[in-house]
């Protein structure tokens, strides 16, 4: 069996899973369930966004976005308002309560950055950020590609 040439994605995956798991455990204290903090963050940072844009930002399916948004509405963290120009569309807006929770989330994210970049020089932080951003832009094409063909053969 051929091994991977690079473990970069394994490390990125470890970072993502660790931070998401820790965040989920911490944010339970403020009523947020698995991954909902990600949706709230994007709504706070992109006021009046809609479900389609939010789905694209978070890189999940529409059903997941719809469920998360409904739960955030039920918690009183966001509201859904009809778009004045297009009555078929709804805008998602953080409430005062949601903005307070957002501050907590951002403070946690700052702490995550502190832990993640411990021992890094300022230049290394910039370079790592640049490289991860570049990887994210590259993978965007893969996300948008509707081809679900497996790379490799399945033997029975």
PDB file of C-alpha atoms in Angstrom:
ATOM      1  CA  UNK A   1       0.000   0.000   0.000  1.00  0.00           C
ATOM      2  CA  UNK A   2       1.365   3.385  -1.019  1.00  0.00           C
ATOM      3  CA  UNK A   3       1.745   5.972   1.760  1.00  0.00           C
ATOM      4  CA  UNK A   4       0.897   9.651   1.470  1.00  0.00           C
ATOM      5  CA  UNK A   5       3.711  11.930   0.353  1.00  0.00           C
ATOM      6  CA  UNK A   6       2.635  14.676   2.763  1.00  0.00           C
ATOM      7  CA  UNK A   7       0.856  14.642   6.095  1.00  0.00           C
ATOM      8  CA  UNK A   8      -0.175  18.297   5.755  1.00  0.00           C
ATOM      9  CA  UNK A   9      -3.899  17.516   5.565  1.00  0.00           C
ATOM     10  CA  UNK A  10      -3.617  15.173   8.537  1.00  0.00           C
ATOM     11  CA  UNK A  11      -2.192  18.044  10.583  1.00  0.00           C
ATOM     12  CA  UNK A  12      -4.825  20.490   9.319  1.00  0.00           C
ATOM     13  CA  UNK A  13      -7.491  17.899  10.176  1.00  0.00           C
ATOM     14  CA  UNK A  14      -6.068  17.429  13.664  1.00  0.00           C
ATOM     15  CA  UNK A  15      -6.127  21.196  14.224  1.00  0.00           C
ATOM     16  CA  UNK A  16      -9.700  21.491  12.967  1.00  0.00           C
ATOM     17  CA  UNK A  17     -11.055  18.521  14.951  1.00  0.00           C
ATOM     18  CA  UNK A  18      -9.281  19.549  18.153  1.00  0.00           C
ATOM     19  CA  UNK A  19     -10.467  23.152  18.010  1.00  0.00           C
ATOM     20  CA  UNK A  20     -14.015  22.181  16.988  1.00  0.00           C
ATOM     21  CA  UNK A  21     -14.310  19.542  19.713  1.00  0.00           C
ATOM     22  CA  UNK A  22     -12.953  21.871  22.396  1.00  0.00           C
ATOM     23  CA  UNK A  23     -15.202  24.704  21.181  1.00  0.00           C
ATOM     24  CA  UNK A  24     -18.278  22.469  21.141  1.00  0.00           C
ATOM     25  CA  UNK A  25     -17.600  21.402  24.742  1.00  0.00           C
ATOM     26  CA  UNK A  26     -17.045  24.978  25.926  1.00  0.00           C
ATOM     27  CA  UNK A  27     -19.934  26.539  24.003  1.00  0.00           C
ATOM     28  CA  UNK A  28     -22.433  24.023  25.427  1.00  0.00           C
ATOM     29  CA  UNK A  29     -22.346  26.309  28.485  1.00  0.00           C
ATOM     30  CA  UNK A  30     -24.003  29.059  26.436  1.00  0.00           C
ATOM     31  CA  UNK A  31     -26.572  26.827  24.743  1.00  0.00           C
ATOM     32  CA  UNK A  32     -24.751  26.207  21.479  1.00  0.00           C
ATOM     33  CA  UNK A  33     -24.708  22.710  20.062  1.00  0.00           C
ATOM     34  CA  UNK A  34     -22.182  21.072  17.755  1.00  0.00           C
ATOM     35  CA  UNK A  35     -20.769  23.585  15.272  1.00  0.00           C
ATOM     36  CA  UNK A  36     -23.447  26.245  15.764  1.00  0.00           C
ATOM     37  CA  UNK A  37     -20.822  28.780  16.824  1.00  0.00           C
ATOM     38  CA  UNK A  38     -19.461  28.693  13.264  1.00  0.00           C
ATOM     39  CA  UNK A  39     -22.842  29.757  11.845  1.00  0.00           C
ATOM     40  CA  UNK A  40     -23.306  32.489  14.456  1.00  0.00           C
ATOM     41  CA  UNK A  41     -19.814  33.826  13.766  1.00  0.00           C
ATOM     42  CA  UNK A  42     -20.423  34.065  10.011  1.00  0.00           C
ATOM     43  CA  UNK A  43     -23.799  35.770  10.544  1.00  0.00           C
ATOM     44  CA  UNK A  44     -22.248  38.334  12.917  1.00  0.00           C
ATOM     45  CA  UNK A  45     -19.408  39.004  10.481  1.00  0.00           C
ATOM     46  CA  UNK A  46     -21.721  39.163   7.438  1.00  0.00           C
ATOM     47  CA  UNK A  47     -24.877  40.994   8.555  1.00  0.00           C
ATOM     48  CA  UNK A  48     -27.958  40.437   6.398  1.00  0.00           C
ATOM     49  CA  UNK A  49     -26.495  37.350   4.750  1.00  0.00           C
ATOM     50  CA  UNK A  50     -28.954  34.745   3.492  1.00  0.00           C
ATOM     51  CA  UNK A  51     -29.163  30.954   3.792  1.00  0.00           C
ATOM     52  CA  UNK A  52     -27.500  30.315   0.422  1.00  0.00           C
ATOM     53  CA  UNK A  53     -24.520  32.558   1.197  1.00  0.00           C
ATOM     54  CA  UNK A  54     -24.196  31.126   4.698  1.00  0.00           C
ATOM     55  CA  UNK A  55     -24.226  27.588   3.293  1.00  0.00           C
ATOM     56  CA  UNK A  56     -21.430  28.540   0.900  1.00  0.00           C
ATOM     57  CA  UNK A  57     -19.372  30.258   3.617  1.00  0.00           C
ATOM     58  CA  UNK A  58     -19.567  27.331   6.028  1.00  0.00           C
ATOM     59  CA  UNK A  59     -19.207  24.645   3.322  1.00  0.00           C
ATOM     60  CA  UNK A  60     -22.078  22.407   4.390  1.00  0.00           C
ATOM     61  CA  UNK A  61     -25.346  21.288   2.802  1.00  0.00           C
ATOM     62  CA  UNK A  62     -28.491  23.452   2.860  1.00  0.00           C
ATOM     63  CA  UNK A  63     -30.297  21.186   5.329  1.00  0.00           C
ATOM     64  CA  UNK A  64     -27.498  21.555   7.894  1.00  0.00           C
ATOM     65  CA  UNK A  65     -27.558  25.342   7.502  1.00  0.00           C
ATOM     66  CA  UNK A  66     -31.349  25.467   7.839  1.00  0.00           C
ATOM     67  CA  UNK A  67     -31.285  23.394  11.050  1.00  0.00           C
ATOM     68  CA  UNK A  68     -28.471  25.452  12.583  1.00  0.00           C
ATOM     69  CA  UNK A  69     -30.186  28.742  11.711  1.00  0.00           C
ATOM     70  CA  UNK A  70     -33.490  27.572  13.206  1.00  0.00           C
ATOM     71  CA  UNK A  71     -31.745  26.570  16.440  1.00  0.00           C
ATOM     72  CA  UNK A  72     -29.978  29.955  16.623  1.00  0.00           C
ATOM     73  CA  UNK A  73     -33.327  31.701  16.103  1.00  0.00           C
ATOM     74  CA  UNK A  74     -34.886  29.579  18.873  1.00  0.00           C
ATOM     75  CA  UNK A  75     -32.017  30.550  21.203  1.00  0.00           C
ATOM     76  CA  UNK A  76     -32.647  34.227  20.416  1.00  0.00           C
ATOM     77  CA  UNK A  77     -29.136  34.690  18.953  1.00  0.00           C
ATOM     78  CA  UNK A  78     -30.274  35.647  15.451  1.00  0.00           C
ATOM     79  CA  UNK A  79     -33.405  36.813  13.660  1.00  0.00           C
ATOM     80  CA  UNK A  80     -34.640  36.227  10.133  1.00  0.00           C
ATOM     81  CA  UNK A  81     -36.076  39.217   8.288  1.00  0.00           C
ATOM     82  CA  UNK A  82     -37.623  39.401   4.850  1.00  0.00           C
ATOM     83  CA  UNK A  83     -35.417  41.129   2.278  1.00  0.00           C
ATOM     84  CA  UNK A  84     -37.022  44.449   1.318  1.00  0.00           C
ATOM     85  CA  UNK A  85     -35.927  44.157  -2.334  1.00  0.00           C
ATOM     86  CA  UNK A  86     -36.689  40.456  -2.824  1.00  0.00           C
ATOM     87  CA  UNK A  87     -39.617  39.229  -0.729  1.00  0.00           C
ATOM     88  CA  UNK A  88     -38.681  35.570  -1.438  1.00  0.00           C
ATOM     89  CA  UNK A  89     -35.373  35.984   0.372  1.00  0.00           C
ATOM     90  CA  UNK A  90     -34.624  36.314   4.078  1.00  0.00           C
ATOM     91  CA  UNK A  91     -31.728  38.108   5.756  1.00  0.00           C
ATOM     92  CA  UNK A  92     -30.058  36.712   8.849  1.00  0.00           C
ATOM     93  CA  UNK A  93     -29.167  39.228  11.546  1.00  0.00           C
ATOM     94  CA  UNK A  94     -27.523  38.744  14.930  1.00  0.00           C
ATOM     95  CA  UNK A  95     -29.554  39.958  17.907  1.00  0.00           C
ATOM     96  CA  UNK A  96     -27.999  41.833  20.843  1.00  0.00           C
ATOM     97  CA  UNK A  97     -27.862  38.518  22.678  1.00  0.00           C
ATOM     98  CA  UNK A  98     -26.154  36.930  19.652  1.00  0.00           C
ATOM     99  CA  UNK A  99     -23.594  39.738  19.473  1.00  0.00           C
ATOM    100  CA  UNK A 100     -22.738  39.183  23.146  1.00  0.00           C
ATOM    101  CA  UNK A 101     -22.198  35.473  22.451  1.00  0.00           C
ATOM    102  CA  UNK A 102     -20.112  36.418  19.394  1.00  0.00           C
ATOM    103  CA  UNK A 103     -17.723  38.342  21.677  1.00  0.00           C
ATOM    104  CA  UNK A 104     -17.231  35.183  23.755  1.00  0.00           C
ATOM    105  CA  UNK A 105     -16.611  33.120  20.608  1.00  0.00           C
ATOM    106  CA  UNK A 106     -14.020  35.605  19.317  1.00  0.00           C
ATOM    107  CA  UNK A 107     -12.227  35.622  22.680  1.00  0.00           C
ATOM    108  CA  UNK A 108     -12.048  31.819  22.487  1.00  0.00           C
ATOM    109  CA  UNK A 109     -10.753  32.047  18.918  1.00  0.00           C
ATOM    110  CA  UNK A 110      -8.030  34.449  20.064  1.00  0.00           C
ATOM    111  CA  UNK A 111      -7.046  31.893  22.704  1.00  0.00           C
ATOM    112  CA  UNK A 112      -6.951  29.170  20.030  1.00  0.00           C
ATOM    113  CA  UNK A 113      -4.647  31.320  17.918  1.00  0.00           C
ATOM    114  CA  UNK A 114      -2.448  31.914  20.947  1.00  0.00           C
ATOM    115  CA  UNK A 115      -2.140  28.157  21.579  1.00  0.00           C
ATOM    116  CA  UNK A 116      -1.714  27.310  17.893  1.00  0.00           C
ATOM    117  CA  UNK A 117       1.030  29.837  17.244  1.00  0.00           C
ATOM    118  CA  UNK A 118       2.885  29.409  20.527  1.00  0.00           C
ATOM    119  CA  UNK A 119       6.620  29.638  19.826  1.00  0.00           C
ATOM    120  CA  UNK A 120       6.117  31.091  16.329  1.00  0.00           C
ATOM    121  CA  UNK A 121       7.818  34.293  15.216  1.00  0.00           C
ATOM    122  CA  UNK A 122       5.639  37.046  13.746  1.00  0.00           C
ATOM    123  CA  UNK A 123       6.999  36.132  10.318  1.00  0.00           C
ATOM    124  CA  UNK A 124       6.125  32.442  10.823  1.00  0.00           C
ATOM    125  CA  UNK A 125       2.568  33.370  11.838  1.00  0.00           C
ATOM    126  CA  UNK A 126       2.181  35.445   8.661  1.00  0.00           C
ATOM    127  CA  UNK A 127       3.655  32.680   6.496  1.00  0.00           C
ATOM    128  CA  UNK A 128       1.510  29.933   8.054  1.00  0.00           C
ATOM    129  CA  UNK A 129      -1.607  32.080   7.650  1.00  0.00           C
ATOM    130  CA  UNK A 130      -0.712  32.829   4.034  1.00  0.00           C
ATOM    131  CA  UNK A 131      -0.119  29.152   3.218  1.00  0.00           C
ATOM    132  CA  UNK A 132      -3.318  27.948   4.908  1.00  0.00           C
ATOM    133  CA  UNK A 133      -5.301  30.655   3.104  1.00  0.00           C
ATOM    134  CA  UNK A 134      -3.739  29.557  -0.187  1.00  0.00           C
ATOM    135  CA  UNK A 135      -4.686  25.927   0.526  1.00  0.00           C
ATOM    136  CA  UNK A 136      -8.250  27.031   1.352  1.00  0.00           C
ATOM    137  CA  UNK A 137      -8.554  28.871  -1.958  1.00  0.00           C
ATOM    138  CA  UNK A 138      -7.242  25.836  -3.833  1.00  0.00           C
ATOM    139  CA  UNK A 139      -9.666  23.461  -2.124  1.00  0.00           C
ATOM    140  CA  UNK A 140     -12.584  25.816  -2.911  1.00  0.00           C
ATOM    141  CA  UNK A 141     -12.492  24.517  -6.515  1.00  0.00           C
ATOM    142  CA  UNK A 142     -12.743  20.943  -5.230  1.00  0.00           C
ATOM    143  CA  UNK A 143     -15.702  21.855  -3.001  1.00  0.00           C
ATOM    144  CA  UNK A 144     -17.567  23.441  -5.918  1.00  0.00           C
ATOM    145  CA  UNK A 145     -16.875  20.471  -8.231  1.00  0.00           C
ATOM    146  CA  UNK A 146     -19.991  18.283  -8.354  1.00  0.00           C
ATOM    147  CA  UNK A 147     -18.025  15.194  -9.501  1.00  0.00           C
ATOM    148  CA  UNK A 148     -18.217  12.516  -6.803  1.00  0.00           C
ATOM    149  CA  UNK A 149     -16.066   9.947  -8.599  1.00  0.00           C
ATOM    150  CA  UNK A 150     -13.763   8.086  -6.201  1.00  0.00           C
ATOM    151  CA  UNK A 151     -10.030   8.288  -6.895  1.00  0.00           C
ATOM    152  CA  UNK A 152      -9.032   4.645  -6.925  1.00  0.00           C
ATOM    153  CA  UNK A 153     -10.598   1.253  -7.398  1.00  0.00           C
ATOM    154  CA  UNK A 154     -12.886  -0.716  -5.129  1.00  0.00           C
ATOM    155  CA  UNK A 155     -12.115  -4.446  -5.020  1.00  0.00           C
ATOM    156  CA  UNK A 156     -14.671  -6.896  -3.732  1.00  0.00           C
TER     157      UNK A 156
END
